[in-house]
Amino acid sequence: MIVWKKWAAVVLCIAIVCALGACSMVEVDEERDKDQTVAVVDGVELKKENYYIALSSMLYNYGMSVEQLEESDYADEYRATALSNLVSDELLYQKAEELGIVDDSEEKRAEIKKTAQEQLYSMLEYYREQVAADESIAEEDKETEALKKWGKYREDVSMDDMEAYIDSQVRANAINELYDQLMAEVDYTEEQALEYYDQQVDAQRQFIEEDPEQYMPMYEAFGNTVYVNPAGYKYVKNLLIALPDEVQSEISTLRGDGDDEAANALRDEELAKIYDEANGLLERARGGEDFDALIEEYGDDPGMEAEPAKTYGYLVREGSEYVAEFEEASLALENEGDISDLVATDFGYHIIKYQTDGEGPKPFETVKDEIMETQLNNAKSSHYYEYIEELKEGSTIKEYKNRLTNHEI
């Protein structure tokens, strides 16, 4: 079941019908085909026309075309899923009616209509500008062509029948409101996240012990959900004395153009201007001043201002995403607390401090937010699908899957 959180997305999914409509049609009565009943939900008939929209929406989300659907070994399963989505939407709408959260007032309909008309006017201006810039269209034909494109757009987004469009918006608003109410019932606590983290750490540690050679490929493939680092990782902090933004941009442009010689020359010239400042900070850091305080007062790396890097530093290993000079200098540091020499990159001078060995479990604080977001979304999905199943169990539903392939969309 796919619920569009904002019904503006319906414009997107209905617009797909435009592309799909370009497909060749089998010779059947289109209006009669669209009027076929494909399901009955507690006495309410669902028409094939609405099924086409549900299928188009699903295909768009899967990144599939109609041609790919027809060639798929799972075409029947996709069609059945689209029909199930349509049925689920009907169940939700009927429940919304039961709960009294359907706003079909004159005021709401007028608001929807006003928004739609503003959108239509904006699109008309867009097509006028688009056509005006097209030198292949004769001046006297431009307005006609713009109106033609606009009319097609209105048809594609179902705004050619404004009352039907308003009805669809009222329906979507009600389903979204019910969805919001359901999601407000779901919570996921930090305690639950910690419990999940501990379980994953135990399992991953066991995996490392049983098959260390296979762990690294898994780590690289699923890094965000792997909470135990293999050997070779270090947490380092970065005190950056940056080159001016415009200089960094110019260096980047030169490298993009393949002119590394000019880029290096410019970098060396600009690094010389900040050398004294950077070397002075290096002496202070090695003299025992608080490294975090130096970063806070003099550092130009915004990454060091955000958690978890602010507390723990960057997690660096061979082959990580950091620039080569930074990675090499970080991995060359042997003991926790060691501070690098000045490290020159296209960003400026870096002073790197080896914080701690990164092997073993990642600190919970560094993965807590990701765990809570992912697991909360999982909990919401489970709650939502369980709710849909409860609605189905309490309803009388008849689906006519044999009617889904009589007509191409």
Coordinates of N, CA and C in Angstrom, one line a residue, residues 182-381:
L182 N -2.7 7.6 12.7 CA -2.1 6.3 13.0 C -0.6 6.5 13.3
M183 N 0.1 7.3 12.6 CA 1.5 7.4 12.9 C 1.8 8.1 14.2
A184 N 0.9 8.9 14.7 CA 1.0 9.6 16.0 C 1.0 8.6 17.1
E185 N 0.5 7.4 16.8 CA 0.4 6.4 17.9 C 1.7 5.6 18.0
V186 N 2.6 5.8 17.1 CA 3.8 5.0 17.1 C 5.0 5.7 17.7
D187 N 5.7 5.1 18.6 CA 6.9 5.7 19.2 C 8.0 4.7 19.2
Y188 N 9.2 5.2 19.3 CA 10.4 4.4 19.4 C 11.4 5.1 20.2
T189 N 11.8 4.5 21.4 CA 12.5 5.2 22.4 C 14.0 4.9 22.2
E190 N 14.8 5.8 22.9 CA 16.3 5.6 23.0 C 16.6 4.3 23.6
E191 N 15.8 3.9 24.6 CA 16.1 2.6 25.3 C 15.9 1.4 24.3
Q192 N 14.9 1.5 23.4 CA 14.7 0.5 22.4 C 15.9 0.5 21.4
A193 N 16.3 1.7 21.1 CA 17.5 1.8 20.1 C 18.7 1.2 20.7
L194 N 19.0 1.4 22.0 CA 20.1 0.8 22.7 C 20.0 -0.7 22.7
E195 N 18.9 -1.2 23.0 CA 18.7 -2.7 23.0 C 18.9 -3.3 21.6
Y196 N 18.4 -2.6 20.6 CA 18.7 -3.1 19.2 C 20.2 -3.0 18.9
Y197 N 20.8 -1.9 19.3 CA 22.3 -1.7 19.0 C 23.0 -2.9 19.7
D198 N 22.7 -3.2 20.9 CA 23.5 -4.2 21.7 C 23.3 -5.6 21.0
Q199 N 22.1 -5.8 20.5 CA 21.8 -7.1 19.8 C 22.6 -7.2 18.5
Q200 N 22.7 -6.1 17.8 CA 23.4 -6.1 16.5 C 24.9 -6.2 16.8
V201 N 25.4 -5.5 17.8 CA 26.9 -5.6 18.1 C 27.2 -7.0 18.4
D202 N 26.4 -7.7 19.3 CA 26.8 -9.1 19.6 C 26.8 -10.0 18.4
A203 N 25.8 -9.8 17.5 CA 25.7 -10.7 16.3 C 26.9 -10.4 15.4
Q204 N 27.2 -9.1 15.2 CA 28.3 -8.8 14.3 C 29.7 -9.2 14.8
R205 N 29.8 -9.1 16.1 CA 31.1 -9.5 16.7 C 31.3 -11.0 16.5
Q206 N 30.2 -11.8 16.6 CA 30.3 -13.2 16.4 C 30.6 -13.5 14.9
F207 N 30.0 -12.7 14.0 CA 30.3 -12.9 12.6 C 31.8 -12.6 12.3
I208 N 32.3 -11.6 12.9 CA 33.8 -11.3 12.7 C 34.6 -12.5 13.1
E209 N 34.3 -13.0 14.3 CA 35.1 -14.2 14.8 C 35.0 -15.4 13.9
E210 N 33.8 -15.6 13.4 CA 33.5 -16.8 12.6 C 34.1 -16.7 11.2
D211 N 34.0 -15.5 10.6 CA 34.4 -15.4 9.2 C 34.9 -14.0 8.9
P212 N 36.1 -13.7 9.5 CA 36.6 -12.3 9.3 C 36.9 -11.9 7.9
E213 N 37.2 -12.8 7.0 CA 37.4 -12.5 5.6 C 36.2 -11.9 4.9
Q214 N 35.0 -12.5 5.3 CA 33.7 -12.0 4.7 C 33.2 -10.8 5.4
Y215 N 33.7 -10.4 6.5 CA 33.1 -9.3 7.2 C 33.4 -8.0 6.5
M216 N 34.6 -7.8 5.9 CA 34.9 -6.5 5.3 C 34.0 -6.2 4.1
P217 N 33.8 -7.2 3.2 CA 32.8 -6.9 2.1 C 31.4 -6.5 2.6
M218 N 31.0 -7.2 3.7 CA 29.7 -6.9 4.3 C 29.7 -5.5 4.9
Y219 N 30.8 -5.1 5.5 CA 30.9 -3.8 6.1 C 30.8 -2.7 5.0
E220 N 31.5 -2.9 3.9 CA 31.5 -2.0 2.8 C 30.2 -1.8 2.2
A221 N 29.5 -3.0 2.1 CA 28.1 -2.9 1.5 C 27.1 -2.4 2.4
F222 N 27.2 -2.6 3.7 CA 26.1 -2.2 4.6 C 26.6 -1.3 5.7
G223 N 27.6 -0.4 5.4 CA 28.3 0.4 6.4 C 27.4 1.1 7.4
N224 N 26.3 1.6 6.9 CA 25.4 2.4 7.8 C 24.7 1.5 8.9
T225 N 24.6 0.2 8.6 CA 23.9 -0.6 9.5 C 24.8 -1.7 10.1
V226 N 26.1 -1.5 10.0 CA 27.1 -2.3 10.6 C 27.7 -1.5 11.7
Y227 N 27.6 -2.0 12.9 CA 28.0 -1.3 14.1 C 29.3 -1.7 14.8
V228 N 30.0 -2.6 14.1 CA 31.3 -3.1 14.6 C 32.4 -2.9 13.5
N229 N 33.4 -2.1 13.8 CA 34.4 -1.8 12.8 C 35.5 -2.9 12.9
P230 N 36.0 -3.3 11.7 CA 37.1 -4.2 11.7 C 38.4 -3.5 12.0
A231 N 39.5 -4.2 12.0 CA 40.8 -3.6 12.4 C 41.1 -2.6 11.3
G232 N 42.0 -1.6 11.6 CA 42.5 -0.6 10.6 C 41.8 0.7 10.6
Y233 N 40.9 0.9 11.6 CA 40.1 2.2 11.7 C 40.7 3.1 12.8
K234 N 40.6 4.4 12.5 CA 41.0 5.3 13.6 C 40.0 6.5 13.6
Y235 N 39.8 7.0 14.8 CA 39.1 8.2 14.9 C 40.1 9.4 15.0
V236 N 39.9 10.4 14.1 CA 40.9 11.5 14.2 C 40.0 12.8 14.1
K237 N 40.6 13.8 14.7 CA 40.0 15.2 14.6 C 40.9 16.1 13.7
N238 N 40.2 17.0 13.1 CA 40.8 17.8 12.1 C 40.7 19.3 12.4
L239 N 41.9 19.9 12.6 CA 41.9 21.4 12.7 C 42.3 21.9 11.4
L240 N 41.4 22.5 10.6 CA 41.6 23.0 9.3 C 41.8 24.5 9.3
I241 N 42.9 24.9 8.7 CA 43.1 26.3 8.3 C 42.8 26.4 6.8
A242 N 41.7 26.9 6.5 CA 41.2 26.8 5.1 C 41.7 27.9 4.2
L243 N 41.8 27.5 2.9 CA 42.0 28.5 1.9 C 40.7 29.2 1.6
P244 N 40.7 30.4 1.1 CA 39.5 31.1 0.8 C 38.6 30.3 -0.1
D245 N 37.3 30.4 0.1 CA 36.3 29.7 -0.7 C 36.5 29.9 -2.2
E246 N 36.8 31.1 -2.6 CA 37.0 31.3 -4.0 C 38.2 30.7 -4.6
V247 N 39.2 30.6 -3.7 CA 40.5 29.9 -4.2 C 40.2 28.4 -4.3
Q248 N 39.5 27.8 -3.3 CA 39.2 26.4 -3.4 C 38.4 26.1 -4.7
S249 N 37.4 27.0 -5.0 CA 36.6 26.8 -6.2 C 37.4 26.9 -7.4
E250 N 38.4 27.8 -7.5 CA 39.2 27.9 -8.7 C 40.1 26.7 -8.8
I251 N 40.7 26.2 -7.7 CA 41.5 25.0 -7.8 C 40.7 23.8 -8.3
S252 N 39.5 23.7 -7.8 CA 38.6 22.6 -8.2 C 38.3 22.7 -9.7
T253 N 38.1 23.9 -10.2 CA 37.8 24.1 -11.6 C 39.0 23.7 -12.5
L254 N 40.1 24.1 -12.0 CA 41.3 23.8 -12.8 C 41.5 22.2 -12.8
R255 N 41.3 21.6 -11.7 CA 41.4 20.1 -11.7 C 40.4 19.5 -12.6
G256 N 39.2 20.0 -12.6 CA 38.1 19.5 -13.4 C 38.4 19.7 -14.9
D257 N 39.2 20.7 -15.2 CA 39.6 20.9 -16.6 C 40.9 20.1 -17.0
G258 N 41.4 19.4 -16.0 CA 42.6 18.5 -16.3 C 43.9 19.3 -16.2
D259 N 43.9 20.5 -15.6 CA 45.1 21.3 -15.5 C 45.6 21.2 -14.1
D260 N 46.2 20.1 -13.7 CA 46.7 19.9 -12.4 C 47.9 20.7 -12.1
E261 N 48.7 21.0 -13.1 CA 49.9 21.8 -12.9 C 49.5 23.2 -12.4
A262 N 48.5 23.8 -13.1 CA 48.1 25.2 -12.7 C 47.4 25.1 -11.3
A263 N 46.7 24.0 -11.1 CA 46.0 23.9 -9.8 C 47.0 23.8 -8.7
N264 N 48.0 23.0 -8.9 CA 49.1 22.9 -7.8 C 49.8 24.2 -7.6
A265 N 50.1 24.9 -8.7 CA 50.8 26.2 -8.5 C 50.0 27.2 -7.8
L266 N 48.7 27.2 -8.1 CA 47.8 28.1 -7.3 C 47.7 27.7 -5.9
R267 N 47.6 26.4 -5.6 CA 47.5 26.0 -4.3 C 48.7 26.3 -3.5
D268 N 49.9 26.1 -4.0 CA 51.1 26.4 -3.3 C 51.2 27.9 -3.0
E269 N 50.8 28.7 -4.0 CA 50.9 30.1 -3.8 C 50.0 30.6 -2.6
E270 N 48.8 30.0 -2.6 CA 47.8 30.4 -1.5 C 48.1 29.8 -0.2
L271 N 48.7 28.6 -0.2 CA 49.1 28.0 1.1 C 50.2 28.8 1.8
A272 N 51.0 29.3 1.0 CA 52.1 30.1 1.5 C 51.6 31.3 2.4
K273 N 50.4 31.8 2.0 CA 49.8 33.0 2.6 C 49.3 32.6 4.0
I274 N 49.0 31.3 4.2 CA 48.4 30.9 5.5 C 49.3 30.1 6.3
Y275 N 50.6 29.9 5.8 CA 51.5 29.0 6.5 C 51.8 29.4 7.9
D276 N 52.1 30.7 8.1 CA 52.5 31.2 9.4 C 51.4 30.9 10.4
E277 N 50.1 31.2 10.0 CA 49.0 31.0 11.0 C 48.9 29.5 11.3
A278 N 49.0 28.6 10.2 CA 48.8 27.2 10.4 C 49.9 26.6 11.3
N279 N 51.2 27.1 11.0 CA 52.3 26.6 11.8 C 52.3 27.0 13.3
G280 N 51.8 28.2 13.5 CA 51.6 28.7 14.9 C 50.6 27.8 15.6
L281 N 49.5 27.5 15.0 CA 48.5 26.6 15.6 C 49.0 25.2 15.8
L282 N 49.9 24.7 14.9 CA 50.5 23.4 15.1 C 51.4 23.4 16.4
E283 N 52.1 24.5 16.5 CA 53.0 24.6 17.7 C 52.2 24.6 19.0
R284 N 51.1 25.3 19.0 CA 50.2 25.4 20.2 C 49.6 24.1 20.5
A285 N 49.2 23.3 19.4 CA 48.6 22.0 19.6 C 49.6 21.0 20.2
R286 N 50.8 21.0 19.7 CA 51.8 20.1 20.2 C 52.3 20.6 21.5
G287 N 52.1 21.9 21.8 CA 52.5 22.4 23.2 C 51.5 22.0 24.3
G288 N 50.5 21.3 23.9 CA 49.6 20.9 25.0 C 48.3 21.6 25.1
E289 N 48.0 22.6 24.2 CA 46.7 23.3 24.3 C 45.6 22.4 24.0
D290 N 44.4 22.6 24.5 CA 43.2 21.8 24.2 C 42.9 21.8 22.8
F291 N 42.9 20.6 22.1 CA 42.8 20.5 20.7 C 41.3 20.9 20.3
D292 N 40.4 20.5 21.1 CA 39.0 20.8 20.8 C 38.8 22.4 20.8
A293 N 39.4 23.0 21.8 CA 39.3 24.4 21.9 C 39.9 25.1 20.7
L294 N 41.0 24.6 20.3 CA 41.6 25.2 19.1 C 40.7 25.1 17.8
I295 N 40.1 23.9 17.7 CA 39.2 23.7 16.6 C 38.0 24.6 16.7
E296 N 37.5 24.8 17.9 CA 36.3 25.6 18.0 C 36.7 27.1 17.7
E297 N 37.8 27.6 18.1 CA 38.2 29.0 17.9 C 38.8 29.2 16.5
Y298 N 39.6 28.3 16.0 CA 40.3 28.6 14.7 C 39.9 27.7 13.5
G299 N 39.3 26.6 13.8 CA 39.0 25.6 12.8 C 38.0 26.1 11.7
D300 N 38.2 25.6 10.5 CA 37.3 26.0 9.4 C 36.6 24.8 8.8
D301 N 36.7 23.7 9.5 CA 36.0 22.5 9.0 C 34.6 22.4 9.6
P302 N 33.5 22.6 8.9 CA 32.2 22.6 9.4 C 31.8 21.2 9.9
G303 N 32.5 20.2 9.4 CA 32.2 18.8 9.8 C 32.6 18.6 11.3
M304 N 33.5 19.3 11.8 CA 34.0 19.2 13.2 C 33.0 19.9 14.1
E305 N 32.0 20.6 13.6 CA 31.0 21.3 14.4 C 29.8 20.4 14.7
A306 N 29.6 19.3 13.9 CA 28.4 18.5 14.0 C 28.8 17.2 14.7
E307 N 27.8 16.7 15.4 CA 27.9 15.3 16.0 C 27.7 14.3 14.9
P308 N 28.3 13.1 15.0 CA 29.2 12.7 16.1 C 30.6 13.1 16.0
A309 N 31.0 13.7 14.8 CA 32.4 14.0 14.6 C 32.9 15.0 15.7
K310 N 32.1 15.9 16.1 CA 32.5 16.9 17.1 C 33.1 16.2 18.4
T311 N 32.4 15.1 18.8 CA 32.8 14.4 20.0 C 33.9 13.3 19.7
Y312 N 33.7 12.5 18.6 CA 34.5 11.4 18.4 C 35.5 11.6 17.3
G313 N 35.3 12.5 16.4 CA 36.2 12.7 15.3 C 35.7 11.9 14.1
Y314 N 36.5 12.0 13.0 CA 36.2 11.3 11.8 C 36.7 9.8 11.9
L315 N 36.0 8.9 11.3 CA 36.4 7.5 11.3 C 37.1 7.2 10.0
V316 N 38.4 7.0 10.0 CA 39.2 6.9 8.8 C 39.8 5.5 8.7
R317 N 39.9 5.0 7.5 CA 40.5 3.7 7.2 C 41.1 3.8 5.8
E318 N 41.9 2.9 5.4 CA 42.4 2.8 4.1 C 41.3 2.7 3.1
G319 N 41.2 3.5 2.1 CA 40.2 3.5 1.1 C 38.9 4.2 1.5
S320 N 39.0 5.0 2.5 CA 37.8 5.8 3.0 C 37.6 6.9 2.0
E321 N 36.5 7.7 2.3 CA 36.1 8.8 1.3 C 36.9 10.0 1.5
Y322 N 37.8 10.1 2.4 CA 38.6 11.3 2.6 C 39.7 11.5 1.5
V323 N 40.1 12.8 1.3 CA 41.1 13.0 0.3 C 42.4 12.3 0.7
A324 N 43.1 11.9 -0.3 CA 44.3 11.0 -0.1 C 45.3 11.5 0.9
E325 N 45.6 12.8 0.8 CA 46.6 13.4 1.7 C 46.1 13.3 3.2
F326 N 44.8 13.5 3.4 CA 44.3 13.5 4.7 C 44.3 12.1 5.2
E327 N 43.8 11.1 4.4 CA 43.8 9.7 4.8 C 45.2 9.2 5.1
E328 N 46.1 9.5 4.3 CA 47.5 9.0 4.5 C 48.1 9.5 5.8
A329 N 47.9 10.8 6.0 CA 48.5 11.4 7.2 C 47.8 10.8 8.5
S330 N 46.5 10.6 8.4 CA 45.8 10.0 9.5 C 46.2 8.6 9.9
L331 N 46.4 7.8 8.9 CA 46.7 6.4 9.1 C 48.2 6.3 9.5
A332 N 49.0 7.3 9.2 CA 50.4 7.3 9.6 C 50.6 7.6 11.1
L333 N 49.6 8.1 11.8 CA 49.8 8.4 13.2 C 49.7 7.1 14.0
E334 N 50.7 6.9 14.8 CA 50.8 5.5 15.4 C 50.2 5.4 16.8
N335 N 50.2 6.5 17.6 CA 49.7 6.4 19.0 C 48.5 7.4 19.2
E336 N 47.6 7.0 20.0 CA 46.5 7.9 20.4 C 47.1 9.1 21.0
G337 N 46.6 10.3 20.6 CA 47.2 11.5 21.0 C 48.2 12.2 20.1
D338 N 48.7 11.4 19.2 CA 49.7 11.9 18.2 C 49.1 13.0 17.3
I339 N 49.9 14.0 17.0 CA 49.4 15.1 16.1 C 50.3 15.1 14.9
S340 N 49.7 15.3 13.8 CA 50.4 15.3 12.5 C 51.2 16.6 12.3
D341 N 52.1 16.5 11.3 CA 52.6 17.8 10.7 C 51.5 18.5 10.0
L342 N 51.8 19.7 9.4 CA 50.9 20.3 8.5 C 50.6 19.5 7.3
V343 N 49.4 19.2 7.0 CA 49.0 18.4 5.9 C 48.3 19.3 4.9
A344 N 48.9 19.4 3.7 CA 48.4 20.3 2.7 C 47.4 19.6 1.7
T345 N 46.2 20.2 1.5 CA 45.3 19.7 0.5 C 44.7 20.8 -0.2
D346 N 43.8 20.6 -1.1 CA 43.2 21.7 -1.9 C 42.3 22.5 -1.0
F347 N 42.0 22.0 0.2 CA 41.2 22.8 1.2 C 42.0 23.7 2.0
G348 N 43.3 23.5 2.2 CA 44.1 24.3 3.1 C 45.1 23.4 3.8
Y349 N 45.4 23.9 5.0 CA 46.3 23.1 5.9 C 45.5 22.3 7.0
H350 N 45.8 21.1 7.2 CA 45.1 20.3 8.2 C 46.1 19.9 9.3
I351 N 45.7 20.0 10.5 CA 46.4 19.5 11.7 C 45.5 18.4 12.2
I352 N 46.0 17.2 12.2 CA 45.2 16.0 12.5 C 45.7 15.4 13.8
K353 N 44.7 15.1 14.7 CA 45.0 14.4 16.0 C 44.4 13.1 16.0
Y354 N 45.2 12.1 16.4 CA 44.7 10.7 16.5 C 44.0 10.6 17.8
Q355 N 42.7 10.4 17.8 CA 41.9 10.4 19.0 C 41.9 9.0 19.6
T356 N 41.3 8.0 19.0 CA 41.2 6.6 19.5 C 41.2 5.6 18.4
D357 N 41.6 4.4 18.7 CA 41.5 3.3 17.8 C 40.0 3.1 17.5
G358 N 39.7 2.9 16.2 CA 38.4 2.7 15.7 C 37.9 1.3 15.7
E359 N 38.8 0.3 15.9 CA 38.4 -1.1 15.9 C 37.4 -1.4 17.0
G360 N 36.4 -2.2 16.6 CA 35.4 -2.6 17.6 C 34.1 -1.9 17.4
P361 N 33.2 -1.9 18.4 CA 31.8 -1.3 18.3 C 31.9 0.2 18.1
K362 N 31.2 0.7 17.2 CA 31.0 2.1 17.1 C 30.3 2.7 18.3
P363 N 30.7 3.8 18.8 CA 30.0 4.4 20.0 C 28.5 4.5 19.7
F364 N 27.7 4.1 20.6 CA 26.2 4.2 20.4 C 25.8 5.6 20.0
E365 N 26.4 6.6 20.5 CA 26.0 8.0 20.2 C 26.2 8.3 18.7
T366 N 27.1 7.6 18.1 CA 27.4 7.9 16.7 C 26.4 7.3 15.7
V367 N 25.7 6.3 16.2 CA 24.7 5.6 15.4 C 23.3 5.7 15.9
K368 N 23.1 6.3 17.0 CA 21.8 6.4 17.7 C 20.7 7.0 16.8
D369 N 21.0 8.1 16.2 CA 20.0 8.8 15.4 C 19.6 8.0 14.2
E370 N 20.6 7.4 13.6 CA 20.3 6.6 12.4 C 19.4 5.4 12.8
I371 N 19.7 4.7 13.9 CA 18.9 3.6 14.4 C 17.5 4.0 14.7
M372 N 17.4 5.1 15.4 CA 16.1 5.5 15.9 C 15.2 5.9 14.7
E373 N 15.8 6.6 13.7 CA 15.0 7.0 12.5 C 14.6 5.8 11.7
T374 N 15.5 4.8 11.5 CA 15.2 3.6 10.7 C 14.2 2.8 11.4
Q375 N 14.4 2.5 12.7 CA 13.5 1.6 13.4 C 12.1 2.3 13.7
L376 N 12.1 3.6 13.8 CA 10.8 4.2 13.9 C 10.0 4.1 12.6
N377 N 10.7 4.3 11.5 CA 10.0 4.1 10.2 C 9.5 2.7 10.0
N378 N 10.4 1.7 10.5 CA 9.9 0.3 10.4 C 8.7 0.1 11.3
A379 N 8.7 0.7 12.5 CA 7.6 0.5 13.4 C 6.3 1.1 12.8
K380 N 6.5 2.3 12.2 CA 5.3 2.9 11.6 C 4.8 2.1 10.4
S381 N 5.7 1.5 9.6 CA 5.2 0.7 8.5 C 4.5 -0.6 9.0

